[in-house]
Amino acid sequence: MTADRSERVPAQVHEHAHAQVHEQVAEALAELALAGSAVSAPQLVEQYRHLLRTTPRGLLREGGPRHLTASAIVVDADGDHVALLWHRKGRFWVQPGGHLEEGETSLERAARREVAEEIGLEELERIGPGPAVLHQHALDAAFGACAEHWDVQYLFRAAAPASQLPLTASEESPEVRWVPWPRTGEGTARDASALPEGTVADLAATLEALAPYLARWSGSSPASS
């Protein structure tokens, strides 16, 4: 009888550990399920969810060389400006974002925390039902053990025009600015020529893809703050 009991213990421990792992990633998996309207390729949603199901620690920097991050494209109230920061380590202009911290289980809350820490904005409206962009990119040696970031990007809107909403720099982002993102006559396409020199290479394409997304969901999206 003792032998039978001892044989059951490892199984019980395994089941408990599995339940804990599932709980850690359940919220993120649910958030990724809302990325069906994202401007990214549809198959990326399942790729991201598969990574989390097979590598639950992939929510964190310590989860391996390939892991998830969270960031935000932040526009002002009129949608005519985008908030960018100078990334000290990468030496480029980019949207606020970064790694989830130990204990964080929500990609959206992590993105909001990064925005508050890096550019000083809070109480932002989410545009769209969930993540707006899923973006995979390789990293160079400057990022150490991080070889590949699978970024989950939200589109947030501030409550005031850029002229009334100063941004706050931080140690990691010593320079921050609102960059013009003017509408064209059609009100959908955007002009990325105003992006500062040194902007991360693929941001212009991301903004172009987000223009119709912003037009589609503005005023009608389920939003949170």
CSV table of C-alpha atoms in Angstrom, one decimal:
chain,number,residue,atom,x,y,z
A,1,MET,CA,0.0,0.0,0.0
A,2,THR,CA,2.9,2.3,0.8
A,3,ALA,CA,4.4,1.6,-2.6
A,4,ASP,CA,1.1,2.5,-4.3
A,5,ARG,CA,0.9,5.7,-2.4
A,6,SER,CA,4.4,6.7,-3.3
A,7,GLU,CA,3.8,6.0,-7.0
A,8,ARG,CA,0.8,8.4,-6.9
A,9,VAL,CA,2.7,11.3,-5.4
A,10,PRO,CA,4.8,12.1,-8.5
A,11,ALA,CA,1.7,12.1,-10.6
A,12,GLN,CA,-0.1,14.5,-8.2
A,13,VAL,CA,2.9,16.8,-8.1
A,14,HIS,CA,3.1,16.8,-11.9
A,15,GLU,CA,-0.6,17.6,-12.2
A,16,HIS,CA,-0.2,20.4,-9.7
A,17,ALA,CA,2.8,21.8,-11.6
A,18,HIS,CA,0.9,21.6,-14.9
A,19,ALA,CA,-2.1,23.4,-13.4
A,20,GLN,CA,0.2,26.2,-12.2
A,21,VAL,CA,1.9,26.5,-15.6
A,22,HIS,CA,-1.5,26.7,-17.3
A,23,GLU,CA,-2.7,29.4,-14.9
A,24,GLN,CA,0.4,31.4,-15.6
A,25,VAL,CA,-0.2,31.5,-19.3
A,26,ALA,CA,-4.0,31.3,-19.5
A,27,GLU,CA,-4.6,35.0,-19.5
A,28,ALA,CA,-2.0,35.6,-22.2
A,29,LEU,CA,-3.4,32.8,-24.3
A,30,ALA,CA,-6.9,34.4,-24.0
A,31,GLU,CA,-5.5,37.8,-25.0
A,32,LEU,CA,-3.7,36.3,-28.0
A,33,ALA,CA,-7.0,34.7,-29.0
A,34,LEU,CA,-8.3,38.3,-29.5
A,35,ALA,CA,-5.6,39.0,-32.1
A,36,GLY,CA,-7.7,37.7,-34.9
A,37,SER,CA,-8.4,41.2,-36.1
A,38,ALA,CA,-4.7,42.2,-35.9
A,39,VAL,CA,-3.0,43.4,-39.1
A,40,SER,CA,-0.5,40.6,-38.9
A,41,ALA,CA,-0.6,37.3,-40.9
A,42,PRO,CA,-3.4,35.2,-39.4
A,43,GLN,CA,-1.2,32.2,-38.8
A,44,LEU,CA,0.9,34.2,-36.3
A,45,VAL,CA,-1.8,33.9,-33.7
A,46,GLU,CA,-1.5,30.2,-33.5
A,47,GLN,CA,2.3,30.3,-33.6
A,48,TYR,CA,2.3,32.6,-30.6
A,49,ARG,CA,-0.2,30.4,-28.7
A,50,HIS,CA,1.7,27.3,-29.6
A,51,LEU,CA,4.9,28.8,-28.2
A,52,LEU,CA,3.2,29.6,-24.9
A,53,ARG,CA,1.6,26.2,-24.6
A,54,THR,CA,4.9,24.4,-25.2
A,55,THR,CA,7.1,26.9,-23.4
A,56,PRO,CA,5.1,28.6,-20.7
A,57,ARG,CA,8.2,30.4,-19.4
A,58,GLY,CA,8.3,32.0,-22.8
A,59,LEU,CA,6.3,34.9,-21.2
A,60,LEU,CA,9.5,36.0,-19.5
A,61,ARG,CA,13.1,37.0,-20.6
A,62,GLU,CA,14.4,33.9,-18.7
A,63,GLY,CA,12.1,31.7,-20.8
A,64,GLY,CA,14.8,31.0,-23.4
A,65,PRO,CA,16.3,32.9,-26.3
A,66,ARG,CA,12.9,33.2,-28.0
A,67,HIS,CA,10.2,34.7,-25.9
A,68,LEU,CA,7.3,37.1,-25.9
A,69,THR,CA,7.4,40.9,-25.2
A,70,ALA,CA,4.7,43.5,-25.1
A,71,SER,CA,4.7,47.0,-26.6
A,72,ALA,CA,2.3,49.7,-27.6
A,73,ILE,CA,1.8,52.1,-30.5
A,74,VAL,CA,0.5,55.2,-28.7
A,75,VAL,CA,-1.3,57.9,-30.6
A,76,ASP,CA,-2.7,61.2,-29.4
A,77,ALA,CA,-6.4,62.0,-29.2
A,78,ASP,CA,-6.6,63.1,-32.8
A,79,GLY,CA,-4.5,60.2,-34.1
A,80,ASP,CA,-2.1,62.6,-35.7
A,81,HIS,CA,0.9,61.9,-33.6
A,82,VAL,CA,2.7,58.7,-32.4
A,83,ALA,CA,4.8,58.5,-29.2
A,84,LEU,CA,8.4,57.3,-29.8
A,85,LEU,CA,11.4,56.8,-27.5
A,86,TRP,CA,15.1,56.5,-28.1
A,87,HIS,CA,16.1,53.0,-27.1
A,88,ARG,CA,19.4,53.3,-25.3
A,89,LYS,CA,20.6,49.8,-25.8
A,90,GLY,CA,19.4,49.3,-29.4
A,91,ARG,CA,20.3,52.9,-30.5
A,92,PHE,CA,17.1,53.4,-32.4
A,93,TRP,CA,13.7,55.1,-32.2
A,94,VAL,CA,10.9,52.7,-31.4
A,95,GLN,CA,7.5,52.5,-29.5
A,96,PRO,CA,7.5,51.8,-25.8
A,97,GLY,CA,7.6,48.2,-24.7
A,98,GLY,CA,9.6,45.4,-23.2
A,99,HIS,CA,9.7,42.1,-21.2
A,100,LEU,CA,7.0,40.9,-18.9
A,101,GLU,CA,8.1,40.9,-15.3
A,102,GLU,CA,8.0,37.9,-12.9
A,103,GLY,CA,4.4,37.4,-11.8
A,104,GLU,CA,2.8,39.3,-14.7
A,105,THR,CA,0.3,37.2,-16.7
A,106,SER,CA,-1.3,39.9,-18.9
A,107,LEU,CA,0.3,41.1,-22.1
A,108,GLU,CA,-1.9,44.2,-22.2
A,109,ARG,CA,-1.1,45.2,-18.6
A,110,ALA,CA,2.6,44.7,-19.3
A,111,ALA,CA,2.3,47.0,-22.3
A,112,ARG,CA,0.5,49.6,-20.2
A,113,ARG,CA,3.2,49.4,-17.5
A,114,GLU,CA,5.9,49.8,-20.1
A,115,VAL,CA,4.2,52.9,-21.5
A,116,ALA,CA,3.8,54.4,-18.0
A,117,GLU,CA,7.5,53.7,-17.1
A,118,GLU,CA,9.1,54.7,-20.4
A,119,ILE,CA,7.1,57.8,-21.5
A,120,GLY,CA,4.9,58.6,-18.5
A,121,LEU,CA,1.4,58.1,-20.0
A,122,GLU,CA,-1.5,56.3,-18.3
A,123,GLU,CA,-5.3,56.0,-18.7
A,124,LEU,CA,-5.0,55.1,-22.3
A,125,GLU,CA,-7.9,53.8,-24.5
A,126,ARG,CA,-7.2,50.5,-26.3
A,127,ILE,CA,-8.2,50.6,-29.9
A,128,GLY,CA,-9.6,47.3,-31.2
A,129,PRO,CA,-10.6,44.2,-29.4
A,130,GLY,CA,-7.1,43.0,-28.5
A,131,PRO,CA,-3.5,43.0,-29.9
A,132,ALA,CA,-3.2,45.1,-33.0
A,133,VAL,CA,0.1,43.7,-34.3
A,134,LEU,CA,2.1,40.5,-33.8
A,135,HIS,CA,5.7,41.0,-34.8
A,136,GLN,CA,8.6,38.6,-34.7
A,137,HIS,CA,12.1,40.0,-35.0
A,138,ALA,CA,15.7,38.7,-34.4
A,139,LEU,CA,18.1,40.7,-32.2
A,140,ASP,CA,21.8,41.4,-32.4
A,141,ALA,CA,24.5,40.7,-29.8
A,142,ALA,CA,23.7,44.0,-27.9
A,143,PHE,CA,20.6,42.2,-26.5
A,144,GLY,CA,22.6,39.4,-24.8
A,145,ALA,CA,20.8,36.2,-24.3
A,146,CYS,CA,17.7,37.5,-26.1
A,147,ALA,CA,17.9,36.1,-29.7
A,148,GLU,CA,14.4,36.6,-30.9
A,149,HIS,CA,11.4,38.7,-29.6
A,150,TRP,CA,7.9,37.8,-30.4
A,151,ASP,CA,6.3,41.1,-29.8
A,152,VAL,CA,2.6,41.6,-29.0
A,153,GLN,CA,1.7,45.2,-29.9
A,154,TYR,CA,-1.3,47.1,-28.8
A,155,LEU,CA,-2.7,50.3,-30.2
A,156,PHE,CA,-3.5,52.8,-27.5
A,157,ARG,CA,-5.0,56.3,-27.7
A,158,ALA,CA,-4.3,59.1,-25.3
A,159,ALA,CA,-7.1,61.4,-24.1
A,160,ALA,CA,-5.6,64.7,-25.3
A,161,PRO,CA,-3.7,66.1,-28.3
A,162,ALA,CA,0.1,65.8,-28.4
A,163,SER,CA,0.5,69.5,-27.8
A,164,GLN,CA,-1.3,69.2,-24.4
A,165,LEU,CA,0.4,65.9,-23.4
A,166,PRO,CA,4.1,66.1,-22.6
A,167,LEU,CA,6.0,62.8,-22.5
A,168,THR,CA,8.4,61.9,-19.7
A,169,ALA,CA,11.9,60.4,-20.4
A,170,SER,CA,13.4,57.6,-18.3
A,171,GLU,CA,16.8,56.1,-17.7
A,172,GLU,CA,16.2,53.5,-20.4
A,173,SER,CA,14.7,56.0,-22.8
A,174,PRO,CA,16.6,59.3,-22.4
A,175,GLU,CA,14.7,61.0,-25.2
A,176,VAL,CA,11.0,60.8,-26.0
A,177,ARG,CA,8.9,62.7,-28.5
A,178,TRP,CA,5.6,62.9,-30.3
A,179,VAL,CA,6.1,62.3,-34.0
A,180,PRO,CA,3.6,63.6,-36.6
A,181,TRP,CA,1.6,60.9,-38.3
A,182,PRO,CA,-0.7,63.0,-40.6
A,183,ARG,CA,-3.8,61.8,-42.3
A,184,THR,CA,-4.0,61.9,-46.1
A,185,GLY,CA,-7.1,63.2,-47.9
A,186,GLU,CA,-8.7,59.8,-47.7
A,187,GLY,CA,-8.2,59.6,-43.9
A,188,THR,CA,-6.8,56.1,-43.9
A,189,ALA,CA,-3.2,56.0,-45.4
A,190,ARG,CA,-0.5,57.6,-43.3
A,191,ASP,CA,2.8,59.4,-44.2
A,192,ALA,CA,5.8,57.8,-42.4
A,193,SER,CA,8.3,60.4,-43.8
A,194,ALA,CA,8.1,62.4,-40.5
A,195,LEU,CA,9.7,59.5,-38.6
A,196,PRO,CA,13.1,60.6,-37.1
A,197,GLU,CA,16.3,59.3,-38.5
A,198,GLY,CA,17.3,56.1,-36.8
A,199,THR,CA,13.8,54.8,-36.4
A,200,VAL,CA,13.7,51.0,-36.2
A,201,ALA,CA,13.5,49.8,-39.8
A,202,ASP,CA,10.1,48.1,-39.8
A,203,LEU,CA,8.1,50.7,-37.8
A,204,ALA,CA,7.0,52.7,-41.0
A,205,ALA,CA,5.4,49.5,-42.4
A,206,THR,CA,3.7,48.8,-39.1
A,207,LEU,CA,2.2,52.3,-39.0
A,208,GLU,CA,1.1,52.0,-42.6
A,209,ALA,CA,-0.7,48.7,-41.8
A,210,LEU,CA,-2.3,50.2,-38.7
A,211,ALA,CA,-3.8,53.2,-40.5
A,212,PRO,CA,-7.0,51.3,-41.7
A,213,TYR,CA,-7.1,49.4,-38.4
A,214,LEU,CA,-7.3,52.7,-36.5
A,215,ALA,CA,-9.9,54.0,-38.9
A,216,ARG,CA,-11.9,50.8,-38.5
A,217,TRP,CA,-12.0,50.6,-34.8
A,218,SER,CA,-12.0,54.2,-33.7
A,219,GLY,CA,-15.2,55.0,-32.0
A,220,SER,CA,-16.6,51.5,-32.2
A,221,SER,CA,-14.1,49.2,-30.5
A,222,PRO,CA,-14.5,47.6,-27.1
A,223,ALA,CA,-11.9,49.6,-25.2
A,224,SER,CA,-10.3,49.5,-21.8
A,225,SER,CA,-8.1,51.8,-19.8
